[in-house]
PDB file of C-alpha atoms in Angstrom:
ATOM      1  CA  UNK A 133       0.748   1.875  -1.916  1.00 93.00           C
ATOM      2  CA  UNK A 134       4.018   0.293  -3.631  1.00 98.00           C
ATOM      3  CA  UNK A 135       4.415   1.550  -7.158  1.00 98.00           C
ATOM      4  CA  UNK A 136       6.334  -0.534  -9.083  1.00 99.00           C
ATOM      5  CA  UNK A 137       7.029   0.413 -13.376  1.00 98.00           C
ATOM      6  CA  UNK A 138       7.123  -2.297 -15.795  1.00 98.00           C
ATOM      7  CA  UNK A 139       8.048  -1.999 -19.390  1.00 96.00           C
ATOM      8  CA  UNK A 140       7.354  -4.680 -22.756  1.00 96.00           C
ATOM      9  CA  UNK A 141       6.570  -5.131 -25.818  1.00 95.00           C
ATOM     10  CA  UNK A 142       4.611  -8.373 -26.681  1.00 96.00           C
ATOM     11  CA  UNK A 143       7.477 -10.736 -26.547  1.00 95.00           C
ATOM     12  CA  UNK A 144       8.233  -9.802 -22.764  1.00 96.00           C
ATOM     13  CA  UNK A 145       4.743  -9.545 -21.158  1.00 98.00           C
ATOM     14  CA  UNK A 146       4.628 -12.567 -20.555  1.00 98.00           C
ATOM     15  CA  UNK A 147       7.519 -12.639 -18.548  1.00 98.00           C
ATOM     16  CA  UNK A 148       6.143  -9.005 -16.739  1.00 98.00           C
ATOM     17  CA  UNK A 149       3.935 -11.352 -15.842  1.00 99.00           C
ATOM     18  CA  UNK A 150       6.162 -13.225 -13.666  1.00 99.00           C
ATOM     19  CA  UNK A 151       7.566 -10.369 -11.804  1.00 99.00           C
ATOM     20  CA  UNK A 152       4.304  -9.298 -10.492  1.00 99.00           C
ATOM     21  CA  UNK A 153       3.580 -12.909  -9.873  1.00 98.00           C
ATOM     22  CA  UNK A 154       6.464 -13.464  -7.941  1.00 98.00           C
ATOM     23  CA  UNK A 155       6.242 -10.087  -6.133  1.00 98.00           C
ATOM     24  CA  UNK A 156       2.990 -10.997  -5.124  1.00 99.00           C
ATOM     25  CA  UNK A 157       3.663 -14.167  -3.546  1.00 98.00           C
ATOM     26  CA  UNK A 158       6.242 -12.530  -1.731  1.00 97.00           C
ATOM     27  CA  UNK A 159       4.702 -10.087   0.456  1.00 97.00           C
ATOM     28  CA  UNK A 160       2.582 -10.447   3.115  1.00 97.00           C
ATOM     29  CA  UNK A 161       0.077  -7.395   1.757  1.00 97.00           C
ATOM     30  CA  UNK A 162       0.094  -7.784  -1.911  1.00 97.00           C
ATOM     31  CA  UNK A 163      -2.778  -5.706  -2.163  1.00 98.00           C
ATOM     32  CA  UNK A 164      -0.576  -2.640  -1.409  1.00 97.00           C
ATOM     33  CA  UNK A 165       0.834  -3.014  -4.853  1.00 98.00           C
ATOM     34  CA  UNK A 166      -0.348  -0.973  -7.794  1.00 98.00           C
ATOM     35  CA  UNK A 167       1.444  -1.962 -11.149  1.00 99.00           C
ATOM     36  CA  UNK A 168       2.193   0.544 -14.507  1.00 98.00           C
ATOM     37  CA  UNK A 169       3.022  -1.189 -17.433  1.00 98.00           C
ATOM     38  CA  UNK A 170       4.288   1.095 -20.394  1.00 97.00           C
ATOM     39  CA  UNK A 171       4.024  -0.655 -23.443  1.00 96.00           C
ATOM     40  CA  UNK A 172       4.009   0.643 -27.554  1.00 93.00           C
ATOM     41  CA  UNK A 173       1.340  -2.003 -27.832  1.00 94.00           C
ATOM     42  CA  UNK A 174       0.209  -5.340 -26.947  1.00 97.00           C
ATOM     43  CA  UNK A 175      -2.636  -7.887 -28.298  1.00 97.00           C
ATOM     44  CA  UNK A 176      -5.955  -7.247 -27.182  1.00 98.00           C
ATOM     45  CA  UNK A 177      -5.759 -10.746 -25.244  1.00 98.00           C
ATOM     46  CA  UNK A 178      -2.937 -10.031 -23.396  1.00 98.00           C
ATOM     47  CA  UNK A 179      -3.930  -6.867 -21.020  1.00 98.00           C
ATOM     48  CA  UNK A 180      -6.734  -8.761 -19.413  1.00 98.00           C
ATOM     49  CA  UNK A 181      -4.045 -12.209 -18.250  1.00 98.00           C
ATOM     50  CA  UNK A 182      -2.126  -9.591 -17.216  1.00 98.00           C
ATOM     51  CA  UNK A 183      -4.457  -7.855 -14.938  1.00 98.00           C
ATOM     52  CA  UNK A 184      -5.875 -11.403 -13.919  1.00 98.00           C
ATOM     53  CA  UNK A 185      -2.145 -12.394 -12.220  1.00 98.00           C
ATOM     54  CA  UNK A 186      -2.482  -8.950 -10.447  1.00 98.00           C
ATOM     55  CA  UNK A 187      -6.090  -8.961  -9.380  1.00 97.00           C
ATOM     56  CA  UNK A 188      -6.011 -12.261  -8.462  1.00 96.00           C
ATOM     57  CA  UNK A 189      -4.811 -11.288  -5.153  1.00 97.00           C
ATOM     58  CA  UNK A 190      -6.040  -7.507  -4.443  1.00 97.00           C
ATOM     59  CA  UNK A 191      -3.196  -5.840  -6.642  1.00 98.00           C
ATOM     60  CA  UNK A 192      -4.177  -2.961  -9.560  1.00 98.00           C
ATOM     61  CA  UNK A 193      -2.318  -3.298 -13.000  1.00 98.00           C
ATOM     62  CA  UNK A 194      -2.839  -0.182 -15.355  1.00 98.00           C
ATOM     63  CA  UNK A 195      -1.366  -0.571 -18.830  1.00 98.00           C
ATOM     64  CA  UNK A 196      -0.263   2.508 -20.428  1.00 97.00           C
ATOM     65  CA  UNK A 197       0.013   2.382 -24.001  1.00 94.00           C
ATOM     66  CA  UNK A 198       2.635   5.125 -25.466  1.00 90.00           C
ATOM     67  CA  UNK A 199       5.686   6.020 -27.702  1.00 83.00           C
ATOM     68  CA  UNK A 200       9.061   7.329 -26.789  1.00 74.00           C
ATOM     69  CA  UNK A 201       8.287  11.358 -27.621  1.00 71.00           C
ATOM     70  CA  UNK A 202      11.190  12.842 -29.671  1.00 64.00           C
ATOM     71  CA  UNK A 203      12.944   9.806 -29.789  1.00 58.00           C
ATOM     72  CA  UNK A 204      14.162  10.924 -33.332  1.00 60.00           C
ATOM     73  CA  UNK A 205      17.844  10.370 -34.828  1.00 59.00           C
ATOM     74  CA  UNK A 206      17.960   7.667 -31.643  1.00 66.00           C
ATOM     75  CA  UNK A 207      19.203   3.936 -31.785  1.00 62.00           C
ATOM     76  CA  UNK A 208      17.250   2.080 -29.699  1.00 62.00           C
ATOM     77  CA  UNK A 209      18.868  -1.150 -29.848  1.00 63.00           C
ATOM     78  CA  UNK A 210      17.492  -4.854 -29.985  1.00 61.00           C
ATOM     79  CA  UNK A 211      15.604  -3.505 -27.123  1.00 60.00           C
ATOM     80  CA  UNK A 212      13.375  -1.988 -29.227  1.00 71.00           C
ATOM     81  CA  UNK A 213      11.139   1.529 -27.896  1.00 74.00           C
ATOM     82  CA  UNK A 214       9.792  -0.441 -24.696  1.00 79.00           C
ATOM     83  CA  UNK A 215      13.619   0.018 -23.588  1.00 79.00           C
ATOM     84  CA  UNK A 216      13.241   4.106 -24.222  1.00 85.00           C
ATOM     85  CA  UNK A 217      10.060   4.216 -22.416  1.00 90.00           C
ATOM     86  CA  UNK A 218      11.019   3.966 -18.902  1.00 91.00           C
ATOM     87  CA  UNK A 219      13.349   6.698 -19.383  1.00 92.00           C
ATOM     88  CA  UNK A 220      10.122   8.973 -19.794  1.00 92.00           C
ATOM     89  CA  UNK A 221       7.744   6.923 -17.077  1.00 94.00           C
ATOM     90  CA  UNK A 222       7.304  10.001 -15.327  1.00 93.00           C
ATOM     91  CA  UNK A 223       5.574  11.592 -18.217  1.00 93.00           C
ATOM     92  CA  UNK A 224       2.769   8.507 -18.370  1.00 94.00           C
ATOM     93  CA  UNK A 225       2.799   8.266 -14.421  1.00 96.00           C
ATOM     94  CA  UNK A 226      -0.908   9.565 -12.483  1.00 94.00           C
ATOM     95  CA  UNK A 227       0.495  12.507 -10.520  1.00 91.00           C
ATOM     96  CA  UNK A 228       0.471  10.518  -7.113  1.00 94.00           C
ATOM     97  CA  UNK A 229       3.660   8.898  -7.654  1.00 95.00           C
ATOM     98  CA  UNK A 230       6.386  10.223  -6.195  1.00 96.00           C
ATOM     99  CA  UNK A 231       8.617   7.404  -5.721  1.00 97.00           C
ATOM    100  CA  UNK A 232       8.804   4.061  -7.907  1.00 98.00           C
ATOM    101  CA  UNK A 233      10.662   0.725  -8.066  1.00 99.00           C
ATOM    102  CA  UNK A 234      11.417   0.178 -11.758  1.00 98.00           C
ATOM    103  CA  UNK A 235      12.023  -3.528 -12.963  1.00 98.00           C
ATOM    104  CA  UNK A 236      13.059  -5.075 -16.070  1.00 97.00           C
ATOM    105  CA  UNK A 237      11.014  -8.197 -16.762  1.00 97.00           C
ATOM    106  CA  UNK A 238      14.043 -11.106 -16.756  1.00 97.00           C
ATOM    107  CA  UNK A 239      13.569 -11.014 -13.752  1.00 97.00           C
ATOM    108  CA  UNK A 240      12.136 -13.002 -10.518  1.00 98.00           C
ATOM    109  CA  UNK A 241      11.071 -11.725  -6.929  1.00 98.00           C
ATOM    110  CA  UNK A 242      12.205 -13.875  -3.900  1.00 97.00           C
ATOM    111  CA  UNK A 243      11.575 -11.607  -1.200  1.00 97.00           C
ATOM    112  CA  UNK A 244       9.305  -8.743   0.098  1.00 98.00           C
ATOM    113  CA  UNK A 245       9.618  -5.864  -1.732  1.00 98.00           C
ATOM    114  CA  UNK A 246       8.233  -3.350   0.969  1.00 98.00           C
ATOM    115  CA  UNK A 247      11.735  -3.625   2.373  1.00 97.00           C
ATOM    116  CA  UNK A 248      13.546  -1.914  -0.862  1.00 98.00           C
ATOM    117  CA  UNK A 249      10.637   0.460  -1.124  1.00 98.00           C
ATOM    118  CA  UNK A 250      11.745   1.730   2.168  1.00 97.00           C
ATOM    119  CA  UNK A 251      15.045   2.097   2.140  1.00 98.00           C
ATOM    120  CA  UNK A 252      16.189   6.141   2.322  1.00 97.00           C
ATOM    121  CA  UNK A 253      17.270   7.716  -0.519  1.00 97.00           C
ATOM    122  CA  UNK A 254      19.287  10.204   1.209  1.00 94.00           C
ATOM    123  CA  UNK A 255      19.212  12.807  -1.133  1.00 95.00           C
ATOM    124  CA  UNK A 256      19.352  10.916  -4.156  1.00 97.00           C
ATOM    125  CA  UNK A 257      17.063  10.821  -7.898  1.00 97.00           C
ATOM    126  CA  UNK A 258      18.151   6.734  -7.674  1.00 98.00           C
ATOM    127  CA  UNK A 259      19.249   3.726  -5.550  1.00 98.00           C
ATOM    128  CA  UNK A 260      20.288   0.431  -7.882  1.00 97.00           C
ATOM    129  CA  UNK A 261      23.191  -2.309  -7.827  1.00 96.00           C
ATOM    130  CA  UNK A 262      26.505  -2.325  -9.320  1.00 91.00           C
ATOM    131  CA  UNK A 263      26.658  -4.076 -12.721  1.00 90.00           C
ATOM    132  CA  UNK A 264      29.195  -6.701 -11.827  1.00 84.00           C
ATOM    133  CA  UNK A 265      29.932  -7.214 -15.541  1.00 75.00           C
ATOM    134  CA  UNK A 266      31.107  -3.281 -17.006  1.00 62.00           C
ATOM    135  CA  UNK A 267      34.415  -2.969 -17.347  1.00 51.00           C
ATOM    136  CA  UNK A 268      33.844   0.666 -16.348  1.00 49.00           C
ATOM    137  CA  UNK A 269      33.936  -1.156 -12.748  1.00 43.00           C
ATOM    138  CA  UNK A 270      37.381  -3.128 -13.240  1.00 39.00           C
ATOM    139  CA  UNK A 271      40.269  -1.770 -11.160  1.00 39.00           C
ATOM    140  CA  UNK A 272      38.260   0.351  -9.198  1.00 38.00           C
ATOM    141  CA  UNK A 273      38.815   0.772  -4.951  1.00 31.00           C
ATOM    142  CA  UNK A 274      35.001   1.584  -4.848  1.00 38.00           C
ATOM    143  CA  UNK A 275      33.165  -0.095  -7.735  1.00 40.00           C
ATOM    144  CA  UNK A 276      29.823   0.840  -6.027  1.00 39.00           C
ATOM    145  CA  UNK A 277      30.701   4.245  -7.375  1.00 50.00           C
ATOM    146  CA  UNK A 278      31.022   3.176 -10.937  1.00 79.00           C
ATOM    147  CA  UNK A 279      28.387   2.175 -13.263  1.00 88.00           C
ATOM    148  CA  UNK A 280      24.951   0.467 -11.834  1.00 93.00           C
ATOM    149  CA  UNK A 281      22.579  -1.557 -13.647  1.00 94.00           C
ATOM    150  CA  UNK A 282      19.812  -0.840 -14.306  1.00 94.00           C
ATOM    151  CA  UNK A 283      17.010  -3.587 -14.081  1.00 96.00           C
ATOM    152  CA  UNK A 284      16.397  -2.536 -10.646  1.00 98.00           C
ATOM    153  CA  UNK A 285      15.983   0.739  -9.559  1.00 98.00           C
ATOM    154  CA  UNK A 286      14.031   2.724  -6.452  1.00 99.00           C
ATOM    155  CA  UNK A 287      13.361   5.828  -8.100  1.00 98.00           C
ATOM    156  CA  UNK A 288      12.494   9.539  -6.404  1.00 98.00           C
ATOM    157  CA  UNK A 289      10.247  10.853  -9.237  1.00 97.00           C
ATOM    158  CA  UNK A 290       9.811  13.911  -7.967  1.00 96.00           C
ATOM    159  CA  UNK A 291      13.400  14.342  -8.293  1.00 97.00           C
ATOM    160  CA  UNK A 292      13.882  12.397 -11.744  1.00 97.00           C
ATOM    161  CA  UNK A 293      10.957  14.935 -12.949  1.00 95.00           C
ATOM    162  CA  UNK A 294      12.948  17.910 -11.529  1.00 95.00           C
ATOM    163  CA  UNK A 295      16.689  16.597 -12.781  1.00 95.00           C
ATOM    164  CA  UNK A 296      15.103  15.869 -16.492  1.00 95.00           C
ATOM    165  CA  UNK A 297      16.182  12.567 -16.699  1.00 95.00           C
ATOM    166  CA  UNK A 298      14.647  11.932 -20.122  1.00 92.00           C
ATOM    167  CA  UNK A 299      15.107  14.936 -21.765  1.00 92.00           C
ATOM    168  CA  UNK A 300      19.373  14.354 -20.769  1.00 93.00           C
ATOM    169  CA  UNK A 301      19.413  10.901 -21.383  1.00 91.00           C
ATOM    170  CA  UNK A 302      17.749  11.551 -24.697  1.00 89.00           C
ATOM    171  CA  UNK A 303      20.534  13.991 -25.757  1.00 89.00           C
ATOM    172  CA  UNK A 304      23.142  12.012 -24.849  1.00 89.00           C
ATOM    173  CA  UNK A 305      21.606   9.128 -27.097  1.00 87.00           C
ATOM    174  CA  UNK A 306      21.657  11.354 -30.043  1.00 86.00           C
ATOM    175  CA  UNK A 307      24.969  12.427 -29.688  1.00 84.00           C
ATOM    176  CA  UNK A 308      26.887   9.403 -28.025  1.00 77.00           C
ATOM    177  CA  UNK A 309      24.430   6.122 -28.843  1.00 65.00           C
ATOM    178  CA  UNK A 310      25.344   4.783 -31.940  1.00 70.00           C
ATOM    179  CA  UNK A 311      26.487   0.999 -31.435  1.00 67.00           C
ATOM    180  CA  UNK A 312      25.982   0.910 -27.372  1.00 72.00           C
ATOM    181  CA  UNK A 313      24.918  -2.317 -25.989  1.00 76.00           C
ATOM    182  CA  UNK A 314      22.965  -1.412 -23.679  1.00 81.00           C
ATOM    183  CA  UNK A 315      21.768   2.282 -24.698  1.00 83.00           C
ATOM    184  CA  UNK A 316      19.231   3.296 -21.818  1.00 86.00           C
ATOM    185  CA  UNK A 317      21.361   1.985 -19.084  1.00 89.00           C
ATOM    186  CA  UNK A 318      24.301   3.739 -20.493  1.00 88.00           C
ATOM    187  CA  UNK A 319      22.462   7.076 -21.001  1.00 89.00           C
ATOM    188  CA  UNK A 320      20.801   6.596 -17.270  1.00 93.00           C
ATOM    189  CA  UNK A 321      24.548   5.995 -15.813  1.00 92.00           C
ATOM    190  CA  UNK A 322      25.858   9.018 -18.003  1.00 90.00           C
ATOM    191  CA  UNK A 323      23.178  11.142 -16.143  1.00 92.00           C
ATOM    192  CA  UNK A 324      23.225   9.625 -12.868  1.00 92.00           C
ATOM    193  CA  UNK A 325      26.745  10.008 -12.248  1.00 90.00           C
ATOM    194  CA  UNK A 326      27.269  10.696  -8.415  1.00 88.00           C
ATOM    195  CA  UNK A 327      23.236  11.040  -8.245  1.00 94.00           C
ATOM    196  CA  UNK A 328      22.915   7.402  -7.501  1.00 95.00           C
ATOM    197  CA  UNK A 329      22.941   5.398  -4.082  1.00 95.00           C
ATOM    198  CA  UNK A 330      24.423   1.874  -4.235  1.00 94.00           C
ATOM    199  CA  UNK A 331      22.165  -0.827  -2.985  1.00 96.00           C
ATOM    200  CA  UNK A 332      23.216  -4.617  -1.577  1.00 95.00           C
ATOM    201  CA  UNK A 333      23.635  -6.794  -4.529  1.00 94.00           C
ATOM    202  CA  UNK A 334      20.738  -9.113  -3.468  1.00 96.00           C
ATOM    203  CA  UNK A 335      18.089  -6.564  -4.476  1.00 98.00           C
ATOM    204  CA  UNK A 336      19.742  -7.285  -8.364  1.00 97.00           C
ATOM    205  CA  UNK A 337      21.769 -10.767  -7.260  1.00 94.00           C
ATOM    206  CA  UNK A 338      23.371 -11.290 -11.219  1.00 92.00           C
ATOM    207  CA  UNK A 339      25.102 -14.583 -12.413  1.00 88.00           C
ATOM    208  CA  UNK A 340      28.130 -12.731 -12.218  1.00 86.00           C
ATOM    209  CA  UNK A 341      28.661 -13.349  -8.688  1.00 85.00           C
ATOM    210  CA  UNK A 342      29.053 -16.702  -8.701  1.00 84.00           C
ATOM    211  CA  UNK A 343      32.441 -17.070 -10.200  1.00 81.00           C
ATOM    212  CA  UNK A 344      33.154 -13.505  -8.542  1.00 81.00           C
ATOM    213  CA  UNK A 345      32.911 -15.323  -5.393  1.00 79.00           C
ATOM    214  CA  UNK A 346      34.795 -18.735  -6.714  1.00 77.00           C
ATOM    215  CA  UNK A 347      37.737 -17.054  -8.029  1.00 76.00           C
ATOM    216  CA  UNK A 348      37.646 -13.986  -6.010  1.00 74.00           C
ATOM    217  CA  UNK A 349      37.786 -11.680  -8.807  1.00 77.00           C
ATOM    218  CA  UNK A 350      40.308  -8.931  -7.712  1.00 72.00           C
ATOM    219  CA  UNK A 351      38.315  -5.862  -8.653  1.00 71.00           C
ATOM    220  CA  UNK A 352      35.405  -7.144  -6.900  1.00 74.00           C
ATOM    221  CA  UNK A 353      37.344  -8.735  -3.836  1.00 73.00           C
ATOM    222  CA  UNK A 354      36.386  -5.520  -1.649  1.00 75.00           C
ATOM    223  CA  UNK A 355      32.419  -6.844  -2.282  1.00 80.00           C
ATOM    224  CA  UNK A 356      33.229 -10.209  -2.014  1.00 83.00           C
ATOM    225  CA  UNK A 357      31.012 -10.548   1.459  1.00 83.00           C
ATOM    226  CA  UNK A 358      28.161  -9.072   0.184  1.00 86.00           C
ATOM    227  CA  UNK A 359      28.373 -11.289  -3.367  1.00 89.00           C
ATOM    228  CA  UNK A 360      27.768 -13.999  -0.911  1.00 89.00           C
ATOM    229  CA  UNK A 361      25.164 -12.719   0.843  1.00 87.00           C
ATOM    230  CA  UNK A 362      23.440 -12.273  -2.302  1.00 90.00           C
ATOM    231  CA  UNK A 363      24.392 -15.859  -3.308  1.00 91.00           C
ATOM    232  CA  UNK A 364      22.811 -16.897  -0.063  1.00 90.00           C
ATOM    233  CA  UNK A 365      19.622 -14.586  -0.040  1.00 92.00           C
ATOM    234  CA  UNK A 366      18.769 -13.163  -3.385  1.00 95.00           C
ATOM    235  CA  UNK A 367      15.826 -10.804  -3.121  1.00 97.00           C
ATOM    236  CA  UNK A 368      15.359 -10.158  -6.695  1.00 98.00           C
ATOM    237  CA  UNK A 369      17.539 -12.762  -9.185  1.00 97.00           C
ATOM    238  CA  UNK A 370      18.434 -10.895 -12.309  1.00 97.00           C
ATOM    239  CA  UNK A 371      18.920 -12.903 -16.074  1.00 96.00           C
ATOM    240  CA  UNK A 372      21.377 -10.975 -17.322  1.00 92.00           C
ATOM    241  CA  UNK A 373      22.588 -12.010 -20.660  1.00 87.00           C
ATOM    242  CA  UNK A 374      21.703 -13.292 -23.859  1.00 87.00           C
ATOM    243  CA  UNK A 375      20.391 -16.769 -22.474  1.00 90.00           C
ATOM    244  CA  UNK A 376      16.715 -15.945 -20.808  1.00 95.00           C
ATOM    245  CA  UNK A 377      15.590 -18.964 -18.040  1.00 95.00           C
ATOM    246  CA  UNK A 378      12.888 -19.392 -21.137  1.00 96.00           C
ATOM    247  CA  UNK A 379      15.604 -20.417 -23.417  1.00 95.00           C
ATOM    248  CA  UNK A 380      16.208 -24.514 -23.305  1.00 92.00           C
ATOM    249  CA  UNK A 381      20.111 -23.661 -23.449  1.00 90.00           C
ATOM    250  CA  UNK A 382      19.948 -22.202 -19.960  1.00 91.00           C
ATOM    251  CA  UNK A 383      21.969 -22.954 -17.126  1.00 88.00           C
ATOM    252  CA  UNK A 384      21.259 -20.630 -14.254  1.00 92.00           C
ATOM    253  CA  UNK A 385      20.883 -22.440 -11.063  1.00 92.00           C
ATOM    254  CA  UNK A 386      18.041 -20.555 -10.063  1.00 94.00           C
ATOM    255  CA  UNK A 387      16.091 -21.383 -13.524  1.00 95.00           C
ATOM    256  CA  UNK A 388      13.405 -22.948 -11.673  1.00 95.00           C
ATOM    257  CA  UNK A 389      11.791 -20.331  -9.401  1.00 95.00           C
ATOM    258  CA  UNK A 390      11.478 -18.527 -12.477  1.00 97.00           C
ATOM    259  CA  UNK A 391       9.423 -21.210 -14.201  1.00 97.00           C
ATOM    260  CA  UNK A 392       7.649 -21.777 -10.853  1.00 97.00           C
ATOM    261  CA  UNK A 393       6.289 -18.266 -11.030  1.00 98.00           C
ATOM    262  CA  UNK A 394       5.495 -18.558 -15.105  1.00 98.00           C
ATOM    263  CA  UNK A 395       3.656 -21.640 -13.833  1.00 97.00           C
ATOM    264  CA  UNK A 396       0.877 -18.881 -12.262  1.00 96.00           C
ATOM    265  CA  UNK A 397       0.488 -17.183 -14.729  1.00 98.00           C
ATOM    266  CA  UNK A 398      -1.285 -17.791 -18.319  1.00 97.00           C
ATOM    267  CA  UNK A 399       2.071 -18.310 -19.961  1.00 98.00           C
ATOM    268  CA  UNK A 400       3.188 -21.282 -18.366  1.00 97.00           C
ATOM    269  CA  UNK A 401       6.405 -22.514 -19.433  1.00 95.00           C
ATOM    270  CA  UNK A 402       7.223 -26.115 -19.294  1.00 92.00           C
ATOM    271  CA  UNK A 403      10.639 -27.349 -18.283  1.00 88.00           C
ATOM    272  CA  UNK A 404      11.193 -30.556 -20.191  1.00 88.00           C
ATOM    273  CA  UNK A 405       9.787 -28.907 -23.285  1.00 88.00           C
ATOM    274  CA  UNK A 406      12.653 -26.654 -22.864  1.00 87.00           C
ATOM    275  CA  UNK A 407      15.088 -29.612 -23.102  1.00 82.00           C
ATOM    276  CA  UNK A 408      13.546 -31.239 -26.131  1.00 86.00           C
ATOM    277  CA  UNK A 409      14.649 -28.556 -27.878  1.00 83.00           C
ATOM    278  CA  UNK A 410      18.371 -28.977 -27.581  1.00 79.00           C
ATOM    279  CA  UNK A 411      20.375 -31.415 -29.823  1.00 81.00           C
ATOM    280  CA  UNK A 412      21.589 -33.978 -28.295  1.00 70.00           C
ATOM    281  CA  UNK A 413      24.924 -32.573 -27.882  1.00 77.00           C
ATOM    282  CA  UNK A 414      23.264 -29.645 -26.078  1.00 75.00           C
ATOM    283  CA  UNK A 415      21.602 -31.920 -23.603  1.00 74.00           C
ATOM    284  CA  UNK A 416      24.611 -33.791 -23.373  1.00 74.00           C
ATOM    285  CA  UNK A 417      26.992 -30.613 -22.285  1.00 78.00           C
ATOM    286  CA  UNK A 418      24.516 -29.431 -19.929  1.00 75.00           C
ATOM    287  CA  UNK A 419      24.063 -32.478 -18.290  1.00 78.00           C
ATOM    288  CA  UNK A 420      28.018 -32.209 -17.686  1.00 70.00           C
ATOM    289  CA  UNK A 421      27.586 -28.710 -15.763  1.00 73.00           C
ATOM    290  CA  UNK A 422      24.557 -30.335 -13.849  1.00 80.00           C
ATOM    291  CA  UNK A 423      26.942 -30.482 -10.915  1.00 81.00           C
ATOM    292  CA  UNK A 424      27.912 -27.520 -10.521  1.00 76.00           C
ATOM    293  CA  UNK A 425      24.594 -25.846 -11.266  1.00 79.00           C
ATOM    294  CA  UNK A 426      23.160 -27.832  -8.543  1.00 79.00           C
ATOM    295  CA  UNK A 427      26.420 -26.657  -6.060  1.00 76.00           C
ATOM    296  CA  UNK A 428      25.416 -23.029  -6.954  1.00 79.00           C
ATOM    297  CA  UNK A 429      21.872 -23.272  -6.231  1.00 83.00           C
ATOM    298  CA  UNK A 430      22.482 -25.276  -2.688  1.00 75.00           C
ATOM    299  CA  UNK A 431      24.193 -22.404  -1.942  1.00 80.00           C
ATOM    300  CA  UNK A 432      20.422 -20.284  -1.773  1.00 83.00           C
ATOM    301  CA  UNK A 433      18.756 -20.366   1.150  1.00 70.00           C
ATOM    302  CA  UNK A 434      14.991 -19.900   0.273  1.00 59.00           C
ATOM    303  CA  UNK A 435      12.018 -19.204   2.638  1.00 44.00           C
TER     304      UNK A 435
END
């Protein structure tokens, strides 16, 4: 089996949805995938679309409804407790998982995820992929030892159990997290700090790289190689940002796998609605970047 962790609220199963989806489709045995979903709650109509897109070919999708325990005195953001959750997955996972891929849900699958399941630890609670926008990465010889992001992650929960991931990122959020941007990846770095192994960008390929690439950012020029790989071959495209490939005002190139995959689910999402919903000066700027949008995705090779 392939354990993969999902966590949402309402507003983002939908979009879980499409990760499984598009994980499915992906692998040659889908049926080897068994799904956790934490979630604080969800409407009664949405567990059973969910489990439909996961079902539908040989998958199992168990939704575990819970709270962040002790989560007191903690800002948790505009990601709201679903964000918290995953920091204490191993406290709502059955006792047969001992290793996990974690994903966020802005996110779409383009290749087979048995690969990253396998790939060796070696002695680490974490494997994940540079966040090519933290400053905490800027200057550095070896970025890939600086601060990771955390959308993607192959996790040894035996060994996140063990290390007390929660309970330390927890304290660090009451004592450091007022006013972080991105709380729980901030807490996971603070705890993960040489207890993480660096993975090739296109398991997390993030828009970043494009103008990395382009303009051959200095502090990323050592990566450069694999930034293009990932350009080439994304395995797993990440939406980082504010602007989700369900907002009309986006511009990623790769916008319309994502919609592809919402297209199988029950939350399709339809791609000239999108526009409609710009002003006409919207529409008109974004037609201007149409070129180069199209330039970045010729760039992807897909299967």
């Amino acid at each position: 089996m392939i354990d993969i962790v999902l966590s949402a609220d309402e507003r983002y199963a939908r979009y879980a949805a499409v990760v499984m989806a598009s994980a499915l489709a992906n692998s040659p045995t889908p049926e080897q995938f068994r799904f956790f979903l934490l979630t604080p709650g969800l409407d009664p109509e949405t567990p059973p679309r969910l489990r439909q897109v996961a079902e539908s070919s040989g998958a199992q999708l168990q939704v575990i409804q819970a709270s962040p325990e002790g989560a007191g005195g903690i800002d948790v953001g505009r990601f709201g407790p679903a964000g918290l959750l995953r920091l204490q997955m191993d406290r709502y996972l059955p006792e047969d998982c001992h290793r996990v891929i974690y994903l966020d849900c802005d996110l779409v699958i383009l290749g087979d995820l048995a690969d990253l399941w396998h790939t060796p630890l070696q002695g680490r609670t974490v494997a994940a992929v540079m966040d090519l926008c933290n400053p905490s990465n800027l200057g550095s010889r070896d970025g890939f030892d600086g601060y990771f992001n955390s959308g993607v992650m192959l996790i040894d929960l035996e060994a996140w159990r063990r290390e007390r991931v929660a309970e330390r990122a927890f304290e660090y959020l009451r004592t450091s997290g007022q006013g972080l941007k991105f709380p729980d990846q901030d807490a996971l770095n603070h705890v993960m700090v040489d207890n993480w192994l660096p993975l090739s960008p296109v398991w997390n390929f993030q828009p970043t790289a494009y103008a990395a690439v382009e303009k051959a950012y200095t502090h990323l020029r050592p990566f450069l190689g694999d930034l293009e790989q990932a350009i080439r071959s994304p395995r797993i495209v990440h939406f980082i940002g504010s602007v989700k490939p369900w907002h009309p005002a986006c511009e990623h190139p790769l916008q319309p796998w994502f919609l592809d995959y919402a297209g199988k689910t029950a939350w399709p999402i339809d791609a000239e609605a999108l526009k409609r919903e710009l002003s006409w000066l919207k529409r008109f700027r974004l037609a201007l970047k149409q070129p180069k949008i199209r330039r970045r995705r010729h760039k992807t090779r897909m299967a």
